[in-house]
Coordinates of C-alpha atoms in Angstrom, one line a residue:
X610 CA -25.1 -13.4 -0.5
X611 CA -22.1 -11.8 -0.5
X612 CA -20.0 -11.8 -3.9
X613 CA -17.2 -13.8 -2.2
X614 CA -18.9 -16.4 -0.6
X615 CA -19.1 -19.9 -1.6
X616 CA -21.7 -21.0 -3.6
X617 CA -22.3 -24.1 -0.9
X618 CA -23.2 -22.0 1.9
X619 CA -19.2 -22.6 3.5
X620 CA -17.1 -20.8 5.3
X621 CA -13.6 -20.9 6.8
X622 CA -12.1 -21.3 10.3
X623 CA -9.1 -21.9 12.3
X624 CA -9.8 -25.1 14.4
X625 CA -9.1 -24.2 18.4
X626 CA -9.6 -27.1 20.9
X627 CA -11.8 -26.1 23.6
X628 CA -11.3 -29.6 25.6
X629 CA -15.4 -29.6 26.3
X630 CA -16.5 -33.5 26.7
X631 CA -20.5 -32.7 24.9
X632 CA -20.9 -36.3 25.3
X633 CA -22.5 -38.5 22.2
X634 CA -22.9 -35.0 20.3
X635 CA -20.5 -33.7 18.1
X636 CA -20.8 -29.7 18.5
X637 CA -19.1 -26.9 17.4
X638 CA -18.5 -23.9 18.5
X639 CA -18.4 -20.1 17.0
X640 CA -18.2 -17.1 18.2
X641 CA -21.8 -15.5 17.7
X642 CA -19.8 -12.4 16.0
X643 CA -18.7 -14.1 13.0
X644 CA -19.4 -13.6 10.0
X645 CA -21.3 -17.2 9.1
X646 CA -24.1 -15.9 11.5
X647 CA -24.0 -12.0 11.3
X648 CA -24.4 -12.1 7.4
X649 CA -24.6 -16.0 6.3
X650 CA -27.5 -16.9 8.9
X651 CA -25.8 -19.7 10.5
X652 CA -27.7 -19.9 13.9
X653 CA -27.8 -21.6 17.0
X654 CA -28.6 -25.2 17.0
X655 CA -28.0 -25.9 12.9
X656 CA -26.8 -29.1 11.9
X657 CA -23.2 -28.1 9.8
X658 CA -20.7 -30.7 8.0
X659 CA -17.3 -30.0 9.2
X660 CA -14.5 -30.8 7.1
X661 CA -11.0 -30.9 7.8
X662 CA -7.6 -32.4 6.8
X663 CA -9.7 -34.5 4.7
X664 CA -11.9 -35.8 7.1
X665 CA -15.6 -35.1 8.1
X666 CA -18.2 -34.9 11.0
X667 CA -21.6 -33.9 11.2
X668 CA -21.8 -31.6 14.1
X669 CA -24.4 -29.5 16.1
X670 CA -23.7 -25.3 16.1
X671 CA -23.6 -23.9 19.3
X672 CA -23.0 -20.1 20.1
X673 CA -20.5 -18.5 22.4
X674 CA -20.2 -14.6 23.8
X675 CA -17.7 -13.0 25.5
X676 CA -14.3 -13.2 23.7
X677 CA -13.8 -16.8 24.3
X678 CA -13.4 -17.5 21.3
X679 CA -11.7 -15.3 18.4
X680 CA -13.9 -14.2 15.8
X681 CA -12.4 -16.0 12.9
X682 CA -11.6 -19.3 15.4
X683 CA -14.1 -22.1 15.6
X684 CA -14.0 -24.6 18.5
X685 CA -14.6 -28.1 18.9
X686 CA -16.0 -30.6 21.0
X687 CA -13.6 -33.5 22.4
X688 CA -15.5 -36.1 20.1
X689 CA -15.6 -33.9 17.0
X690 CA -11.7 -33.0 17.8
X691 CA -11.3 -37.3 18.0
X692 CA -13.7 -37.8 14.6
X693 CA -11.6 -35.0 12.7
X694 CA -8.2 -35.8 14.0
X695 CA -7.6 -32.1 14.0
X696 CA -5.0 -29.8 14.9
X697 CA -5.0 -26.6 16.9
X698 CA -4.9 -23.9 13.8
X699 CA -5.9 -25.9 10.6
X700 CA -8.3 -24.9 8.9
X701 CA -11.8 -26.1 9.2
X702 CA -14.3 -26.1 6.3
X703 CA -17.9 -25.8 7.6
X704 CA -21.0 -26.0 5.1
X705 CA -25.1 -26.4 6.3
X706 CA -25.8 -30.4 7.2
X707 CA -27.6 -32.0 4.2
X708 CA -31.1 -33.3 5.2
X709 CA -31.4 -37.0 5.6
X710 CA -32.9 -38.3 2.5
X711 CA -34.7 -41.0 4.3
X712 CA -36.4 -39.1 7.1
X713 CA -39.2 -39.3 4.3
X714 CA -38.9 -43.1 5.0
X715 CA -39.8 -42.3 8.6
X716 CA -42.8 -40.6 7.9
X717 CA -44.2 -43.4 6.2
X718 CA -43.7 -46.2 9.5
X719 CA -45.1 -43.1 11.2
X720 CA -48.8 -43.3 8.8
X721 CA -48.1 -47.2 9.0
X722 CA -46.4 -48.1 6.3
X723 CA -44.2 -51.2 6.7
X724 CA -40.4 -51.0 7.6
X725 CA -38.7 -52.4 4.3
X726 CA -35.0 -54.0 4.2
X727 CA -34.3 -51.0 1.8
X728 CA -36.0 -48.2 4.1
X729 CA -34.4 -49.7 7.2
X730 CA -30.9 -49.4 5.6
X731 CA -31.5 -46.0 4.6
X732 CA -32.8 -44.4 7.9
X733 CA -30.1 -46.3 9.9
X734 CA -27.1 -45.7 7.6
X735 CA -28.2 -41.5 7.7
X736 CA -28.6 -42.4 11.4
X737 CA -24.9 -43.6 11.7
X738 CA -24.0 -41.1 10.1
X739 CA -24.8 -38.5 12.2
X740 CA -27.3 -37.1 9.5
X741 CA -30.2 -37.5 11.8
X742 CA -31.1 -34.9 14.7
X743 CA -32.2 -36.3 18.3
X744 CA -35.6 -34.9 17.7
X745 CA -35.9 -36.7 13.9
X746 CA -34.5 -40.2 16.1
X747 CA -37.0 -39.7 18.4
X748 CA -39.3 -39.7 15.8
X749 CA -37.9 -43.5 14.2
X750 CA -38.0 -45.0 17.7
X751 CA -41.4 -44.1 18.4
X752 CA -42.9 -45.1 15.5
X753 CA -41.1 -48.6 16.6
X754 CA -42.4 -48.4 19.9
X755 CA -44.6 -50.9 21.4
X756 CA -45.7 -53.7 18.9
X757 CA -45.6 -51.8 15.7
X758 CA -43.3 -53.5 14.2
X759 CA -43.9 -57.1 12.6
X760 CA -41.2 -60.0 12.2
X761 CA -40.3 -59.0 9.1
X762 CA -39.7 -55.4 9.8
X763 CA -37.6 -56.1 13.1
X764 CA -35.4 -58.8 11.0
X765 CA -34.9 -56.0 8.7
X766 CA -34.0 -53.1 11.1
X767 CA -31.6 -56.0 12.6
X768 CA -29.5 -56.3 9.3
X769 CA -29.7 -52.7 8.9
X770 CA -27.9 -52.2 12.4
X771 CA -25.2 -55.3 11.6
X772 CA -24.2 -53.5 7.9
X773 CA -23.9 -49.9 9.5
X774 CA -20.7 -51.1 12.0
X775 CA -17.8 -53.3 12.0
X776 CA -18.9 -57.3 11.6
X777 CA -16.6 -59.9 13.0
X778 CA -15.6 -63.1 12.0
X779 CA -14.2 -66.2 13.6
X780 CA -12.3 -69.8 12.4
X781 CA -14.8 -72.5 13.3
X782 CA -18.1 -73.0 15.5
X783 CA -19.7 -72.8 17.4
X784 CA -19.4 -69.3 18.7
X785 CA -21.6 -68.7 21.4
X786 CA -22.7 -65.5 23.3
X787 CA -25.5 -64.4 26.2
X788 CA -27.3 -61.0 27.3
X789 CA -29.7 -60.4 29.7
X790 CA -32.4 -57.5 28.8
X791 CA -32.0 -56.1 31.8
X792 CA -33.5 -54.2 34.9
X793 CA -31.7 -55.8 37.5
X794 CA -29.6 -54.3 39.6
X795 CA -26.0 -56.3 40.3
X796 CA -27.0 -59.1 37.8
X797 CA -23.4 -59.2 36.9
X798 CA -23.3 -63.3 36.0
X799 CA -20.9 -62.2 32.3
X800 CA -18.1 -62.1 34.4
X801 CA -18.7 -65.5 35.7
X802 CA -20.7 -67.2 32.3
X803 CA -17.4 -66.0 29.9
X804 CA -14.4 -68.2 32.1
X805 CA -17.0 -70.9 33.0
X806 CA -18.0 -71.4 29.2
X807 CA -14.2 -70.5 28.1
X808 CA -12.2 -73.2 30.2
X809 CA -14.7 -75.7 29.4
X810 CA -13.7 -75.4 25.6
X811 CA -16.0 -73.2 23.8
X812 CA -15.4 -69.6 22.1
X813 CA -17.0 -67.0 23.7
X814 CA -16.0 -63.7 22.4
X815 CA -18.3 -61.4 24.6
X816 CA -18.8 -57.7 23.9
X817 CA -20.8 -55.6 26.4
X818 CA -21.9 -52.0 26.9
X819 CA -21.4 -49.6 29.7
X820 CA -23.8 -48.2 31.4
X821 CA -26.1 -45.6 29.9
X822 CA -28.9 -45.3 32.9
X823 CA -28.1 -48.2 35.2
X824 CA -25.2 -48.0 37.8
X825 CA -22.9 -50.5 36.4
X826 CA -22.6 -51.8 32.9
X827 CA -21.0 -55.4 32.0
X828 CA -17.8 -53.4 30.6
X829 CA -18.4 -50.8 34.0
X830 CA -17.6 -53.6 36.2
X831 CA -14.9 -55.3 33.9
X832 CA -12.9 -52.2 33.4
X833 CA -12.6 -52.2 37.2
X834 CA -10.3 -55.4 36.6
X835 CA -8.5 -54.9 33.3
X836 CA -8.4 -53.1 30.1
X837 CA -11.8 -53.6 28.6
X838 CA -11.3 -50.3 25.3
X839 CA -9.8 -53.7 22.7
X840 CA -9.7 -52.6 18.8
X841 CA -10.4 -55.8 16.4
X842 CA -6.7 -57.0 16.5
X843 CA -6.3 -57.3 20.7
X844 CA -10.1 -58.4 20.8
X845 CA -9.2 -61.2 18.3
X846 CA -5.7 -62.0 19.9
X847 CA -7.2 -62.6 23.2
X848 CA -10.1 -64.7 22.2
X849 CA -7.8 -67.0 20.1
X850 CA -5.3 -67.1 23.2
X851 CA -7.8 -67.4 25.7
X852 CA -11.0 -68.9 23.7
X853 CA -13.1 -65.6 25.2
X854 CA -13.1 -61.9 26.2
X855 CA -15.5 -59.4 27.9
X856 CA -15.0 -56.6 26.2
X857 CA -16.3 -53.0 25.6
X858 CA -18.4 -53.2 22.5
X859 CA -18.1 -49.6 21.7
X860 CA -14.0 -49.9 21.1
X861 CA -14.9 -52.4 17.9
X862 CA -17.5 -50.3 16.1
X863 CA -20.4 -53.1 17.1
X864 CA -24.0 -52.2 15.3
X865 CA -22.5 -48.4 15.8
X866 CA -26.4 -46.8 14.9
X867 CA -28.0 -48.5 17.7
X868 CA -25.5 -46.8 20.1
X869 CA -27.3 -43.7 19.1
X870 CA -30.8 -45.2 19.3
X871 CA -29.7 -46.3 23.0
X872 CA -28.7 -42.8 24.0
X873 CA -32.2 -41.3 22.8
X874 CA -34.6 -43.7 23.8
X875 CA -33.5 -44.5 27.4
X876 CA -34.5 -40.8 28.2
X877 CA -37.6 -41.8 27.0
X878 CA -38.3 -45.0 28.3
X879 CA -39.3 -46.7 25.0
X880 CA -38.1 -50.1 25.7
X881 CA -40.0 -51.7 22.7
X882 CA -40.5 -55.6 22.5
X883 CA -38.9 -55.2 18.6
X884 CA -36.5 -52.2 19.0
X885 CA -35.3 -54.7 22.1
X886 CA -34.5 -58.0 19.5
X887 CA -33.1 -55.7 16.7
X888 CA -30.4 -54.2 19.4
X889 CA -29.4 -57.2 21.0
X890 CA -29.4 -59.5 18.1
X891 CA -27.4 -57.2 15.7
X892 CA -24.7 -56.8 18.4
X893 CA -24.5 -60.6 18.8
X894 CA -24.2 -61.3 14.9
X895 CA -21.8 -58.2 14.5
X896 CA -19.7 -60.0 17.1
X897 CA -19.7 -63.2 15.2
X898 CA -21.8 -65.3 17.0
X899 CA -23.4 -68.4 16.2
X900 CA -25.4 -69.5 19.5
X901 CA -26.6 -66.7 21.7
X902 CA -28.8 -67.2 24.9
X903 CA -30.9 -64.7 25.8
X904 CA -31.8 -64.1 29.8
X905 CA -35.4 -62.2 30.7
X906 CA -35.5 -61.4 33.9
X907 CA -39.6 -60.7 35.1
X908 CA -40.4 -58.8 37.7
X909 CA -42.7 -55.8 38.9
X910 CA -39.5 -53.2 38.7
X911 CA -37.7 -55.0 36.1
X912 CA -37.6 -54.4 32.4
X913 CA -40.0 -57.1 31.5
X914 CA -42.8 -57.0 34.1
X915 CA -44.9 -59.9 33.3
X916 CA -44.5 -63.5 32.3
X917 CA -46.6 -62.9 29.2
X918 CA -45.0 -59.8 28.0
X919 CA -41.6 -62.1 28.5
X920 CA -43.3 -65.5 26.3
X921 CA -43.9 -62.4 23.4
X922 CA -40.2 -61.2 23.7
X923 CA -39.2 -64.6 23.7
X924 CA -40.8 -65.6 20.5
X925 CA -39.7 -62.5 18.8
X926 CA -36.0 -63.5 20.1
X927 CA -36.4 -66.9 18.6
X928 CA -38.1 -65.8 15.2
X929 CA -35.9 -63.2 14.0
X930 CA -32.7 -65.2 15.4
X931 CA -33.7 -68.2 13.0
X932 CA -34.1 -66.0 9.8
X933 CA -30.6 -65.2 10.5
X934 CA -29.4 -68.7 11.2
X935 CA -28.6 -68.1 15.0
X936 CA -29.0 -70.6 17.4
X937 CA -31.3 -68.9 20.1
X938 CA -32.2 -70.4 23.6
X939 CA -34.3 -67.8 25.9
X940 CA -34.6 -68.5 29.8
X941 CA -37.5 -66.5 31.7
X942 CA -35.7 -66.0 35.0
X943 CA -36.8 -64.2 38.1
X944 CA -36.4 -60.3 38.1
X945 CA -37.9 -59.6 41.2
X946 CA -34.6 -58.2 43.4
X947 CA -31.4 -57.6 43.1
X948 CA -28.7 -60.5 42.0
X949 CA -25.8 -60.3 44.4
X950 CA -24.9 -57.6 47.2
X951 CA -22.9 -55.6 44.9
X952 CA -24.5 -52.3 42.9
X953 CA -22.1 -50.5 40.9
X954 CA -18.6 -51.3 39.1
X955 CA -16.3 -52.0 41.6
X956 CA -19.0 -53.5 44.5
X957 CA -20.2 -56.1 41.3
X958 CA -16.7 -57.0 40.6
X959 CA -15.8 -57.7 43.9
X960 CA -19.1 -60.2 43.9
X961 CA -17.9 -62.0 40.8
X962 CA -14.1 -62.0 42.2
X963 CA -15.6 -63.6 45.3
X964 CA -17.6 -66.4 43.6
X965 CA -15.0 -66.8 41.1
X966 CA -12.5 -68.0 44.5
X967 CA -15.4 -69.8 45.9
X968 CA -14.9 -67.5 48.9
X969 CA -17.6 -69.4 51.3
X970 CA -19.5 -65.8 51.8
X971 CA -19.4 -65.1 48.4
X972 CA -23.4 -64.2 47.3
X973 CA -25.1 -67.6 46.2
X974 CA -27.8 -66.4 44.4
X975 CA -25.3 -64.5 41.8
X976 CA -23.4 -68.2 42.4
X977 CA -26.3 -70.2 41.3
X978 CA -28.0 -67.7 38.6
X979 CA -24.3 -67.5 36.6
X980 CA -24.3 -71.5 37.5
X981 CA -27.4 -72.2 35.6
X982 CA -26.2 -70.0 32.6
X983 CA -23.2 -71.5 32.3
X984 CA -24.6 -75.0 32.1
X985 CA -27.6 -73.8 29.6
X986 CA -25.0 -72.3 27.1
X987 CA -22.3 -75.3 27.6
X988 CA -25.5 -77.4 26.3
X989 CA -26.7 -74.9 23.5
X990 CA -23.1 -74.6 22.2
X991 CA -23.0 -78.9 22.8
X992 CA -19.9 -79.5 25.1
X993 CA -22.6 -80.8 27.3
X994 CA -25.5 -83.0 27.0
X995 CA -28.7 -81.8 27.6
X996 CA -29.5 -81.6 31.3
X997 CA -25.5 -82.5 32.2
X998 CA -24.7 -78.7 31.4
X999 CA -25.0 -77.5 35.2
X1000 CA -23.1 -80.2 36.6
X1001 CA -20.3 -79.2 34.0
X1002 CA -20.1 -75.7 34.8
X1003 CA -20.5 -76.5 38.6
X1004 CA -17.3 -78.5 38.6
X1005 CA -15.3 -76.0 36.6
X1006 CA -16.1 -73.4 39.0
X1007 CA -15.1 -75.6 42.0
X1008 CA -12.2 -77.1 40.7
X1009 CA -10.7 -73.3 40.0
X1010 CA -10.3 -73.8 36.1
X1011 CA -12.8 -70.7 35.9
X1012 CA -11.0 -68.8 38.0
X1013 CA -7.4 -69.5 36.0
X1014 CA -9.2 -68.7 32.7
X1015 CA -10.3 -65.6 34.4
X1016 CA -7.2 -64.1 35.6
X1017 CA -5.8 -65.1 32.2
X1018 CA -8.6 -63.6 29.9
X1019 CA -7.8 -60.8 32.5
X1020 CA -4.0 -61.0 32.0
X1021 CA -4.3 -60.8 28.2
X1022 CA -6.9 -57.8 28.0
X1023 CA -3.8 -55.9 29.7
X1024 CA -3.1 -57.0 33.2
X1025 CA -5.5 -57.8 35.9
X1026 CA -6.5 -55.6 39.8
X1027 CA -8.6 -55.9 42.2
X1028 CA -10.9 -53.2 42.9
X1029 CA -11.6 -51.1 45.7
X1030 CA -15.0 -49.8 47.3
X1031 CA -16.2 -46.4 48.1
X1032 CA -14.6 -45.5 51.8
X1033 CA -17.6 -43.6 52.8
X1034 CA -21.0 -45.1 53.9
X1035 CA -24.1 -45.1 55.3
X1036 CA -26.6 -47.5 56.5
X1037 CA -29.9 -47.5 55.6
X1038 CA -31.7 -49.4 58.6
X1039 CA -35.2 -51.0 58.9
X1040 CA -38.1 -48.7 60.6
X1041 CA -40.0 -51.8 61.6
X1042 CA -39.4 -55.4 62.2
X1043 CA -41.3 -58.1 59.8
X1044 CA -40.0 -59.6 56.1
X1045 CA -38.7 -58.5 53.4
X1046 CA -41.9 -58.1 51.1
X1047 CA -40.6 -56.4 48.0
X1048 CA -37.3 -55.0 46.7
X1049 CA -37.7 -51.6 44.1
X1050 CA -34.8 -52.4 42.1
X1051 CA -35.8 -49.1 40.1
X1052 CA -34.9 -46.8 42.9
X1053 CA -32.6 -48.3 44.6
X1054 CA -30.5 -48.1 41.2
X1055 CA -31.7 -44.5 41.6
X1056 CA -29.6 -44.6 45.0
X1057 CA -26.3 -46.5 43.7
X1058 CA -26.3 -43.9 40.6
X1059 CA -26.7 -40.7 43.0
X1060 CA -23.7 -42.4 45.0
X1061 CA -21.7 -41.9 42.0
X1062 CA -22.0 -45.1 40.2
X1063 CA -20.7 -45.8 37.6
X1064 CA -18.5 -42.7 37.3
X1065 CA -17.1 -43.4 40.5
X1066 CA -16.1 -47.3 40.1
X1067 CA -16.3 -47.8 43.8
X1068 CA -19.7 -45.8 44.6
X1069 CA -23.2 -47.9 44.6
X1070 CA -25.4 -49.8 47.4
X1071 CA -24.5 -53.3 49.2
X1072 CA -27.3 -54.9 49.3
X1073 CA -28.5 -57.1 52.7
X1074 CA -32.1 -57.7 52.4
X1075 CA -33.4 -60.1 50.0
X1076 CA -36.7 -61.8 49.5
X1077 CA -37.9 -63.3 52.2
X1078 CA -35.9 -62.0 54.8
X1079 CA -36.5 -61.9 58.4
X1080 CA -35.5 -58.1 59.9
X1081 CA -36.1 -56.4 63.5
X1082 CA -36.0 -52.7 63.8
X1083 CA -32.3 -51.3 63.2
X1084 CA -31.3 -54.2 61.1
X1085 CA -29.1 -52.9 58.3
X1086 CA -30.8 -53.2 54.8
X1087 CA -28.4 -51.4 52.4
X1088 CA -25.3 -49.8 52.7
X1089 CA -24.7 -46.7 50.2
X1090 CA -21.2 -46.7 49.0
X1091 CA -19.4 -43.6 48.0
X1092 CA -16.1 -41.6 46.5
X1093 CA -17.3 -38.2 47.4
X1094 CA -19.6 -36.8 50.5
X1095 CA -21.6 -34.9 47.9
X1096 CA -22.6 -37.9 46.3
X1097 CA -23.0 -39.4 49.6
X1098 CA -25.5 -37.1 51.0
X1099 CA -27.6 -37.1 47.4
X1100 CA -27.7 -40.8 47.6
X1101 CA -28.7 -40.6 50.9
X1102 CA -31.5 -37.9 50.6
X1103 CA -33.3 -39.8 47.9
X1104 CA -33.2 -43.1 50.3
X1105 CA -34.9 -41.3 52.9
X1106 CA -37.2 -39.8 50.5
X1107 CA -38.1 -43.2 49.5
X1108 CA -38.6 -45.4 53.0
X1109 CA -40.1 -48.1 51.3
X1110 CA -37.4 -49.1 48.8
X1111 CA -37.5 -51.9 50.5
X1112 CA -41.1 -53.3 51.8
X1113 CA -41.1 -54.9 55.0
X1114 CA -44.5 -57.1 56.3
X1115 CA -45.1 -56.2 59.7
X1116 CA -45.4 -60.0 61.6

């Protein structure tokens, strides 16, 4: 060590902005000639605190040649620029991560140990914290995978998730909220469910995420109408105003560590039964709800494949929501195609939009699924009685009151537009004439997200051939929607790669 050096392992830097976007990862950047790695043995890779006018990060060290970077500079990433609230030129104070003290924690679930309220707060407090590498969070979630975690265990890694982020709180109840699990594409029935439930009288204060692999989140397709980015004061101002929002859950600091457990697993496609309950039900009680219903969708290329492995994340829903005192109602619905014609931000907004003016060709199956949503949460949060719920939220929708709470929800999240779909397109056509077998909503997400959805709001697939279906040869199954004829021909490519997206039975 050299006699100068701190006794921490530190070292100095000017902070430069380098205006990289490194996504969920904090990095920073030196210039592989500097002194931290030439002498102090700072490599590529390392895990470093970064400190500066008194704030911190944990960050990721990455190495740059070729004089981009002065030698006594240190650049950041756009999010570790945002964490730090730096300035170009001040001085950044960069020390070796510590380890996470409860990776030890992680070992022990991994020999099967049980998951304890203490051990769960630890890992997922260091893993908020940025303390924890992707490799050591791959490591947590699969020794959650699959059913190795019991009751107690996932109620524990719930609260853990609820303490590590921002919990809200609201005057009265019931406050009611609903998620689907997933896996199906266009199944965009929030932005009907939230008016419907809102101008009927309830409180509905709906936080949603964007999309991480699908083409469109809930927030995707929202922002495509209005502001959906609300701190805690708008978010609150708008549900007391308007008695519900649909928000972006990210903006309020929801259950913040199992963002980060999102982000690692999808890649690995670890969608555990218990990993599952902890996610959705710490987001619901950060948000302050009281009476939550949950949607499984069942299908072959859905999330939840089988009506069994949907009963067993059902009673996990309903046993861990009870130790927490939420009101949980599950319905098993069918996941076998897409809900609606519209794939992507803009083309699923346009769905809602169209239901929402009881346009006479908007798509009745999104019509009817959001319908019979509606009416099962109007009776779990009791502004209906049971079996009356339906006939309440069909008479809100036809009468236009949904539609008025809509554009006002809209209106007080920062104005309302109307969207506008990708100008270029292509047809994807049937080879043979016959009925629609079988819909694979797997790739034909794979074809709305090559379009550019969602990072082009107006890219994704219209879909034409449900269920059931009667086609002849040429008939027009799906249309791909894009922004850009790059995206356009990739989309493209990977339909004709994949005929049989849609299964036709010869007659």
């Amino acid at each position: 060590m050299r006699n100068d050096a701190p006794v921490d392992g530190s070292f100095c830097a000017s902070a430069q902005r380098l205006g990289i976007d490194s996504g969920d990862a904090a990095v920073l950047y030196l210039d592989a000639r500097h002194a931290a790695c030439t002498i102090d043995g700072f490599s590529a890779g390392a895990r470093v605190r970064v400190c500066a006018q008194g704030r911190s990060t944990i960050a990721q060290l990455n190495l740059v040649h070729g004089g981009i970077l002065k030698p006594d500079h240190a650049g950041l990433s756009e999010l570790a620029w945002r964490r730090l609230g730096a300035l170009d030129g001040c001085e950044l104070r960069v020390q070796p991560a510590p380890s996470p003290r409860s990776f030890p924690m992680v070992r022990s679930k991994i020999y099967g140990q049980d998951l304890s309220v203490d051990a769960a707060r630890a890992i997922v407090g260091d893993i908020a914290a940025g303390l924890y590498s992707d490799i050591e969070i791959a490591a947590f979630i699969t020794a959650c995978a699959g059913k190795r975690l019991k009751v107690d265990e996932v109620f524990a890694l719930t609260g853990a998730m609820v303490q590590a982020g921002t919990r809200l709180e609201w005057p009265g109840t019931p406050v009611v909220d609903k998620h689907c699990v997933g896996g199906l594409p266009g199944n965009r029935t929030t932005l009907l469910v939230v008016p419907i439930v809102a101008a009927c009288g309830l409180t509905i204060p709906k936080t949603s995420s964007r999309s991480i692999t699908s083409p469109a989140g809930t927030a995707d397709a929202m922002e495509t109408l209005a502001p959906v980015a609300l701190d805690t004061a708008r978010m609150r101002r708008v549900v007391e105003q308007e008695g519900g929002c649909i928000a972006w859950g990210g903006a309020v600091d929801l259950s913040p560590a199992d963002d980060i457990l999102i982000r690692v697993s999808r890649p690995l496609d670890f969608d555990g039964e218990a990993t599952m309950v902890a996610s959705v039900l710490s987001k619901k009680l950060a948000a302050g709800a009281t009476h939550v219903l949950i949607d499984i969708p069942v299908g072959p290329s859905a999330k939840v494949r089988s009506e069994a492995a949907a009963e067993s994340l059902s009673r996990m829903f309903l046993a861990v929501g009870r130790a927490y005192g939420l009101s949980v109602r599950t319905v098993i619905s069918d996941g076998r195609q897409p809900v609606g014609r519209g794939i992507g931000p803009a083309l699923e907004a346009l769905d809602a939009l169209a239901v929402l003016r009881n346009h006479p060709d908007a798509p009745q199956d999104l019509r009817e699924r959001a319908l019979a949503l509606a009416g099962e949460l109007l009776e779990l949060g009791g502004k209906a009685e049971a079996g009356a719920g339906l006939a309440m939220a069909r008479a809100t929708l036809a009468s236009g009151a949904a539609l008025r709470k809509f554009e006002a929800i809209c209106a007080a999240q920062g104005g309302m537009r109307v969207p506008e779909a990708g100008a270029r397109r292509y047809a994807v056509l049937a080879a043979r004439s016959g009925q629609v077998a079988t819909v694979d909503n797997r790739h034909l997400a794979r074809v709305a997200k090559l379009a550019g959805a969602p990072q082009d709001p107006g890219a994704g697939v219209l879909f034409h051939a449900p269920l059931g279906r009667p086609v002849r040869v040429g008939d027009v199954l799906y249309t791909i929607c894009a922004e850009s004829p790059g995206a356009l021909a990739r989309a493209v490519s990977h339909a004709a790669a994949h005929p049989d997206i849609v299964g036709i039975l010869e007659s």
